[in-house]
Structures are given as structure tokens and as C-alpha cells.
Short mmCIF file of C-alpha atoms and ligand atoms in Angstrom, two decimals:
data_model
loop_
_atom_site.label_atom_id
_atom_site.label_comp_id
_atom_site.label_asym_id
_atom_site.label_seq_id
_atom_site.Cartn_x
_atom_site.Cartn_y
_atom_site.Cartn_z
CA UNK A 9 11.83 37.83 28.27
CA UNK A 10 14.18 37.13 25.36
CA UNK A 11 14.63 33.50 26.38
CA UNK A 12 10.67 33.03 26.66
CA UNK A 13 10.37 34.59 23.33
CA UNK A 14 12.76 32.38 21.72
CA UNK A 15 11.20 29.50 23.41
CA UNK A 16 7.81 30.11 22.39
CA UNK A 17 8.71 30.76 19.17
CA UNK A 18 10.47 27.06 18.77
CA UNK A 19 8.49 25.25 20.98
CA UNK A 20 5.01 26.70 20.77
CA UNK A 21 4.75 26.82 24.42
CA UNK A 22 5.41 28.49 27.73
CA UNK A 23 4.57 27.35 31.62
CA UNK A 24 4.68 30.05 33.60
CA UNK A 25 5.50 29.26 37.58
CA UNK A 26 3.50 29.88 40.29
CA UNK A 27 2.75 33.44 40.84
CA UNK A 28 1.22 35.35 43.32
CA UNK A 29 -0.52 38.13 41.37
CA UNK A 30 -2.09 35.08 39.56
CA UNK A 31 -2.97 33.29 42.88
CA UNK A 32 -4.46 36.65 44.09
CA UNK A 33 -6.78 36.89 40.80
CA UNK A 34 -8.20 33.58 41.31
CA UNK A 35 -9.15 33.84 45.17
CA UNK A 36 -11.88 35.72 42.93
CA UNK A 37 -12.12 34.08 39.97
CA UNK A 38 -11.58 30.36 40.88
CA UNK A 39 -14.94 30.87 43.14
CA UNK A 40 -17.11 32.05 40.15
CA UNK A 41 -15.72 29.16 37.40
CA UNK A 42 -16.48 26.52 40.06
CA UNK A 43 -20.08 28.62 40.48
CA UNK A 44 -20.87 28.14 37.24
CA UNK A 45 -19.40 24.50 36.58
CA UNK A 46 -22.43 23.84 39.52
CA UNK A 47 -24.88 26.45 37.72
CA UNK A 48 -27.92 24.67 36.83
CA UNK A 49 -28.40 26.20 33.34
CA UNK A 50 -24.56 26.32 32.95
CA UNK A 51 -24.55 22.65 33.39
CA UNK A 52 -28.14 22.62 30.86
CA UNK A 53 -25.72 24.27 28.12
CA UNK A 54 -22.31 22.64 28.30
CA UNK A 55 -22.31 19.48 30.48
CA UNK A 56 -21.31 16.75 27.36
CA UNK A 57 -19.06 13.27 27.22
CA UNK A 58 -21.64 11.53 29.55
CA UNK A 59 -21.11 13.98 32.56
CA UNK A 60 -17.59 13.68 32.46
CA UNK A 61 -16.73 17.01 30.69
CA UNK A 62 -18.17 20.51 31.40
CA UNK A 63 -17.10 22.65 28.16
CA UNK A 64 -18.17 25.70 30.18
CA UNK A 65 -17.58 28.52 26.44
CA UNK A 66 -18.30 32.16 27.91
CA UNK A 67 -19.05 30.75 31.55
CA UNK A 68 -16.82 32.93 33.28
CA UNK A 69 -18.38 36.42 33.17
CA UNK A 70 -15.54 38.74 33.24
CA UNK A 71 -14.77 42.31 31.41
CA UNK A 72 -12.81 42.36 28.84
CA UNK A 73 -9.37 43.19 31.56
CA UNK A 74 -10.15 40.12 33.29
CA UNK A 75 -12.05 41.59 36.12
CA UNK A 76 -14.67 39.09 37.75
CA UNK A 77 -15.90 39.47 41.44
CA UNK A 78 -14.31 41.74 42.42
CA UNK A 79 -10.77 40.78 41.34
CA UNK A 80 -9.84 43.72 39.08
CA UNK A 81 -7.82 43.20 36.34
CA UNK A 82 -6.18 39.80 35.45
CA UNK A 83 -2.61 40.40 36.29
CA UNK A 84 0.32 37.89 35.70
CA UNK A 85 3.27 37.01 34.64
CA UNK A 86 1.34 35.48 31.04
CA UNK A 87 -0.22 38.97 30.68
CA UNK A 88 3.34 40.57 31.02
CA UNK A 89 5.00 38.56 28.36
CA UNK A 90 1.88 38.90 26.38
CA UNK A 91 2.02 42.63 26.23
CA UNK A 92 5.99 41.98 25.53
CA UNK A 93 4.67 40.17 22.49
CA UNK A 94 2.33 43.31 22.18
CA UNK A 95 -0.30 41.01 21.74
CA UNK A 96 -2.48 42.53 24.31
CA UNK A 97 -6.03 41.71 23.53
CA UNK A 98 -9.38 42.31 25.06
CA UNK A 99 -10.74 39.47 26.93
CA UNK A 100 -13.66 37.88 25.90
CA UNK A 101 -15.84 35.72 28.82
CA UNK A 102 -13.30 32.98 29.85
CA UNK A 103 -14.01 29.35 29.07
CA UNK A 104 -14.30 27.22 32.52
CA UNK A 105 -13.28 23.82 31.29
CA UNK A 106 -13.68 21.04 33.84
CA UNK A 107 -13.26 17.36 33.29
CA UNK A 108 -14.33 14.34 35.90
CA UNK A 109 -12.63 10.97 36.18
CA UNK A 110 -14.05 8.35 33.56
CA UNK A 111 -13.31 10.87 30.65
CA UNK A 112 -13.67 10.90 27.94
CA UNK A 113 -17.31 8.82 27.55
CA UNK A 114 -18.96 9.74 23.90
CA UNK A 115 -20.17 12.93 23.16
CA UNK A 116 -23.37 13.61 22.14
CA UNK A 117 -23.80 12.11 18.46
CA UNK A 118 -20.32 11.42 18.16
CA UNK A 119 -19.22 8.11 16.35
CA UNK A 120 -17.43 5.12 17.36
CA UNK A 121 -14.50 6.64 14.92
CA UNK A 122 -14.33 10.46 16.74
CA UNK A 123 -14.64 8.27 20.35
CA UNK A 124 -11.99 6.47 19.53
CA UNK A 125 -9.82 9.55 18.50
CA UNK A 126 -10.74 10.87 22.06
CA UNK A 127 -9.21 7.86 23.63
CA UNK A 128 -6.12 7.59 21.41
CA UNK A 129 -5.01 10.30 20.33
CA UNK A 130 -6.60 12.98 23.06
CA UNK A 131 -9.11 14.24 20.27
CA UNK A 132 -6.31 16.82 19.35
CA UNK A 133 -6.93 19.42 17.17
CA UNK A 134 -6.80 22.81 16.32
CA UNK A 135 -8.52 25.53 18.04
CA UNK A 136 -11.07 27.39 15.68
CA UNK A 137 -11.38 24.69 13.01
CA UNK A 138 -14.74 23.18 13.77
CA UNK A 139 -15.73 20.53 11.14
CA UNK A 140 -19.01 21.15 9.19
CA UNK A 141 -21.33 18.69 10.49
CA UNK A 142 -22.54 17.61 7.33
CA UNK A 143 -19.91 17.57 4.92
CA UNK A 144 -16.86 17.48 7.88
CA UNK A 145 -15.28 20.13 5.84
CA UNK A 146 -13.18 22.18 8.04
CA UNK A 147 -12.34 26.13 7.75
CA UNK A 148 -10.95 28.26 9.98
CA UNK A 149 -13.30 29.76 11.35
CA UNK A 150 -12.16 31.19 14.77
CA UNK A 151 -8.80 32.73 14.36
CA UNK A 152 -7.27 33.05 18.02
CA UNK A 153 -4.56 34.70 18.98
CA UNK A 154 -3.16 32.30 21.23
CA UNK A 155 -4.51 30.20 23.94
CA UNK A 156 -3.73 31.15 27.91
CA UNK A 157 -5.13 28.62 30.21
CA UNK A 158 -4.86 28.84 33.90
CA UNK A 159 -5.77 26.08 36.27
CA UNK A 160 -8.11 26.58 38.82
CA UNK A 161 -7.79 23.72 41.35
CA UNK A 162 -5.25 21.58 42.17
CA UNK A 163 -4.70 18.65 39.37
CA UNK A 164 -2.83 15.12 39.98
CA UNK A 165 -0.82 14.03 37.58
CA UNK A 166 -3.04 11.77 34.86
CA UNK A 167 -6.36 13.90 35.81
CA UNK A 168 -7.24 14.97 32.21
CA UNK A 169 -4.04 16.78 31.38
CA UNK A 170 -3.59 18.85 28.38
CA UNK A 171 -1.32 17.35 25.34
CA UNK A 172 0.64 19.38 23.46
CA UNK A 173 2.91 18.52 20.65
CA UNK A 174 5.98 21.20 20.81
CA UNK A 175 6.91 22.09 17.44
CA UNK A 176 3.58 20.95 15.87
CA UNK A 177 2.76 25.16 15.43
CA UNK A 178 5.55 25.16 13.02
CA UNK A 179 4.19 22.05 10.69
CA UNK A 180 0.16 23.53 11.43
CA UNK A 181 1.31 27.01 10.18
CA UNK A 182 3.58 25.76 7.30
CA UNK A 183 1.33 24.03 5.71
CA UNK A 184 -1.58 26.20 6.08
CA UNK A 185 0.02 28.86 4.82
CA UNK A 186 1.32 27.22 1.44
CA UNK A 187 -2.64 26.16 0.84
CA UNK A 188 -3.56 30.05 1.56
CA UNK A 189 -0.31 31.67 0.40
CA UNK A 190 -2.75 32.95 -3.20
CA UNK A 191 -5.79 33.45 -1.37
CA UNK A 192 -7.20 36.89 -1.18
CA UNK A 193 -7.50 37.69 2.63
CA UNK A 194 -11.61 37.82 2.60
CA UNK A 195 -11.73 34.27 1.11
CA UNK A 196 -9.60 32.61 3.41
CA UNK A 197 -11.99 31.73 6.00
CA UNK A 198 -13.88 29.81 2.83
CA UNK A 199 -11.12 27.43 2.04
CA UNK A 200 -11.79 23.79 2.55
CA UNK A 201 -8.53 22.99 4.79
CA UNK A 202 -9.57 19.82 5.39
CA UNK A 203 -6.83 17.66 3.27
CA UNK A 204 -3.89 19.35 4.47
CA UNK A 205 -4.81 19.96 8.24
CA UNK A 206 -4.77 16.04 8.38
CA UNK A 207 -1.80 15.64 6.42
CA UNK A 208 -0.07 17.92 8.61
CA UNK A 209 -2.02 16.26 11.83
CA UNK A 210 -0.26 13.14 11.14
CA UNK A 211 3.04 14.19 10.17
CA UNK A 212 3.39 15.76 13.79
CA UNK A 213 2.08 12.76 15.45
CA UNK A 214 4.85 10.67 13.76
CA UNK A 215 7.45 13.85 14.36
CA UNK A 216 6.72 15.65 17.31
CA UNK A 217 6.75 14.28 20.82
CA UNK A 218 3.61 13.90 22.74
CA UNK A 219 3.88 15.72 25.99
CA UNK A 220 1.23 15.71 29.34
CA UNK A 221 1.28 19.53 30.83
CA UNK A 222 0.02 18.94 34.47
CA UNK A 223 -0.39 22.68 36.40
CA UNK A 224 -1.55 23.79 39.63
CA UNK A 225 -3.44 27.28 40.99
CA UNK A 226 -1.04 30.33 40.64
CA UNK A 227 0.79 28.42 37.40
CA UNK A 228 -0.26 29.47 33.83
CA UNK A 229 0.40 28.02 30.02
CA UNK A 230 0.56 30.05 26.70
CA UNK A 231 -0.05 28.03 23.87
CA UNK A 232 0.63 29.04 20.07
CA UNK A 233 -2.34 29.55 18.29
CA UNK A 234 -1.11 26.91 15.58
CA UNK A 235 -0.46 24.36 18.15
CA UNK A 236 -1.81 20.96 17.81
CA UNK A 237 -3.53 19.99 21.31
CA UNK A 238 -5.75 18.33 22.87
CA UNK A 239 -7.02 16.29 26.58
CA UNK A 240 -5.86 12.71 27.56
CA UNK A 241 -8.21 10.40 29.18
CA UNK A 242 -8.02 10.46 32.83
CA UNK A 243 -5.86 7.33 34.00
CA UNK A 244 -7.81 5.13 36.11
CA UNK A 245 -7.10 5.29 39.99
CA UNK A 246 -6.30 9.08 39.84
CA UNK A 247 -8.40 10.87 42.44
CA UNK A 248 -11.01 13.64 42.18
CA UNK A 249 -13.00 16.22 44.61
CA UNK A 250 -16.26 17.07 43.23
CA UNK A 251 -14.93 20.08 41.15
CA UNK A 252 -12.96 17.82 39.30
CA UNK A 253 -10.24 19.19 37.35
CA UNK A 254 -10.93 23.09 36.13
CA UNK A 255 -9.04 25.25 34.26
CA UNK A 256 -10.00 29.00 32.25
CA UNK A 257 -9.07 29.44 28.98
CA UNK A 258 -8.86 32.42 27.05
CA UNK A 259 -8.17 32.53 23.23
CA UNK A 260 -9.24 36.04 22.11
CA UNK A 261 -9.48 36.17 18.22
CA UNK A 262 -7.41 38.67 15.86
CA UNK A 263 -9.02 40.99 15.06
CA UNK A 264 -7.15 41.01 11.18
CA UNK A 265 -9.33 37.78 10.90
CA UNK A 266 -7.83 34.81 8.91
CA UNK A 267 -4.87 36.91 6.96
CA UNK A 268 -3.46 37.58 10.54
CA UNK A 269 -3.42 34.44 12.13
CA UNK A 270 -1.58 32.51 9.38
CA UNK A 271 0.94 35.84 8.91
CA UNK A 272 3.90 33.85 10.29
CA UNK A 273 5.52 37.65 11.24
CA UNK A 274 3.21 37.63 13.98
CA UNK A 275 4.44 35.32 16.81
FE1 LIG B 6 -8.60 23.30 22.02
#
């Protein structure tokens, strides 16, 4: 555990190997996020990119332990080091993100410029700092805790993988926190971070390596809450079933709001 710490805390990022408890979990769970990837209304809500991308927020309808048909509790290595961490949260309904081949096509309304930071640069970003979408000024509004994802079915390499940047948490949180350093804690989710989130954007694209994460069923990635991420195009020629790739995500918020995401004390 004290190698994974110090890894997560340099690199931003930890894949966890296959493991059975996890395997066990999704003989339950993997049935109900392909369910509702198929679900009608599901589909209605968060089918986007042209049919390539189902965005699937709050389609998975577990408890807050992870529990969903019948699987009891999510259990895993992740969840161990987690509550190591003691960052232990209470699960909100997981996100079932699936992606087909020919993403990413345009989302709906989005402009030639946002397309084309899809396709070059894996639209990375971020989690919880949605631009306005009239002024495109960006807060924080959704301060996670950190992101666990856990792939569903099994993924070829150049099927949509996630993109991470190690180290980019460091340059994300650094500069945040010298724009919010003097803000009182109930203002911070008004700041304007717009400015210095792309400053910082760019310096870790010219700094920080740009590395594919490919997993399969019974693996698991933590991601730092400050890391930069995002979803590369799927390379033409790669395979798919009709599932696609799917993975869950869960990124339940802190519950000390804005002030204790950018506290650089907690990991
Ligand atoms: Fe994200």
C-alpha cells in the first residue's frame, strides 16, 4: 500500500490487476450497465457524438455501497486502497460510459473548433469543470473526489481508450490553487478559472507524456481528481461486438465542496 500511495501521489494514477472480488461484482453489475446502454429511454437521454458515444450519467442504479442486482457491496482491491486513503465515500449511481467504433462524430451543437479538440487532443479535460454555454466561462462546479473506472467488457487495444497525462494533477492543482489560494471557501465555486485551467492545459500537453490506458473485466483505474484526461478516437480497423466498449465510472464529490478538493493535504 505504501508503494501505491507514493505512486498515486506522483503519478496521479493507479491500474489495479485483475481481481476476482471485482470479476465477481460485475457478473452482476456488467449485466445491468449493458441493460441500460440498450434501455430505450437510457439511450433517449444520453446517446450523443452521432451514436457513437453513450454518456450513460446515473445509469447504473446502485446503493450508495455499490450493490446492484444482487451483487452486494462493490468489493475490490480500488475500494481497499481507497479506504487506505480513508477516502471512503458513498456511491452515487455509477456512470455506464460506452463508446462504438467511428468515435468521436460531433456532438450535438458542438463546433468545428470543440470537434476538432475531440479528434486531437481526446477532448481532455477536467472532470467537474463544465464550461458555461454562453459565456464558456468555466468554474468548478463538481468537486470529485477521485475518479474509479472499471471496465465492463473486454476492450482491444485502440477501442476508445482513456488518456491520461501522469503528472498533469500536479500542474491542474498548482495552479488552481495559486488563483484560489485568497478566496474565501464559499466563493470558490464562483471563480472564473477559465484563463489559468488553459494555461495549465497546455503546459502539460507540452510537459507531460500522453499515455493510452487499455483495461479488461476484473482490472480497475483510480484517477486523481486533478488529472487531466480524456478518450482517443477509436483507430480504424479495431473491432467491436454490439456493446461496444463499456466501462463504470464513479467520481463521488467531497463533501467539503470546492475548499476540499483543491486542499493539496488531501491526496
Ligand atoms: Fe472525464
Amino acid at each position: 500500500m505504501v508503494n501505491l500511495r507514493e505512486e498515486y501521489a506522483r503519478t496521479g494514477f493507479i491500474k489495479f490487476p485483475r481481481d476476482e472480488r471485482l470479476l465477481t461484482w460485475l457478473k452482476h453489475a456488467g449485466p445491468a450497465a449493458l441493460a441500460a446502454s440498450r434501455d430505450e429511454a437510457e439511450r433517449e437521454a444520453w446517446l450523443d457524438c452521432e451514436g457513437t458515444w453513450f454518456i450513460g450519467v446515473d445509469a447504473l442504479k446502485n446503493d450508495e455501497l455499490g450493490a446492484i442486482n444482487g451483487s452486494g457491496p462493490l468489493t475490490c482491491d480500488a475500494m481497499d486502497f481507497l479506504a487506505d486513503l480513508n477516502q471512503t465515500r458513498p456511491l452515487h449511481k455509477g456512470q455506464v460510459s460506452v463508446v462504438w467504433p467511428g468515435y468521436p462524430r460531433p456532438r450535438k451543437g458542438e463546433s468545428e473548433a470543440a470537434l476538432g479538440y475531440r479528434r486531437n487532443r481526446d477532448a481532455a479535460h477536467l472532470d467537474g469543470l463544465r464550461p458555461d454555454p454562453e459565456t464558456r466561462a468555466r468554474r468548478i462546479e463538481e468537486p470529485h473526489a477521485w475518479v474509479l473506472g472499471i471496465p465492463v467488457n473486454d476492450a482491444p487495444e485502440g477501442a476508445s481508450p482513456l488518456v491520461i497525462w501522469p503528472g498533469s494533477h500536479v500542474i491542474m492543482r498548482d495552479a488552481l490553487l495559486r488563483l484560489l489560494a485568497d478566496v474565501a471557501p464559499e466563493d470558490m465555486d464562483k471563480i472564473d478559472v477559465t484563463a489559468i485551467y488553459q494555461a495549465a492545459r497546455k503546459q502539460v500537453f507540452e510537459t507531460c507524456e500522453r499515455v493510452e490506458i487499455t483495461a479488461q473485466p476484473g482490472e480497475a483505474y483510480l484517477m486523481h481528481r486533478h488529472m487531466l484526461h480524456g478518450v482517443a478516437p477509436w483507430r480504424d480497423g479495431v473491432e467491436s461486438g454490439p456493446d461496444g466498449r463499456a466501462i463504470i465510472y464513479f467520481r463521488p464529490e467531497c463533501a467539503g465542496g470546492v475548499a476540499e478538493w483543491i486542499d493539496p493535504r488531501h491526496v
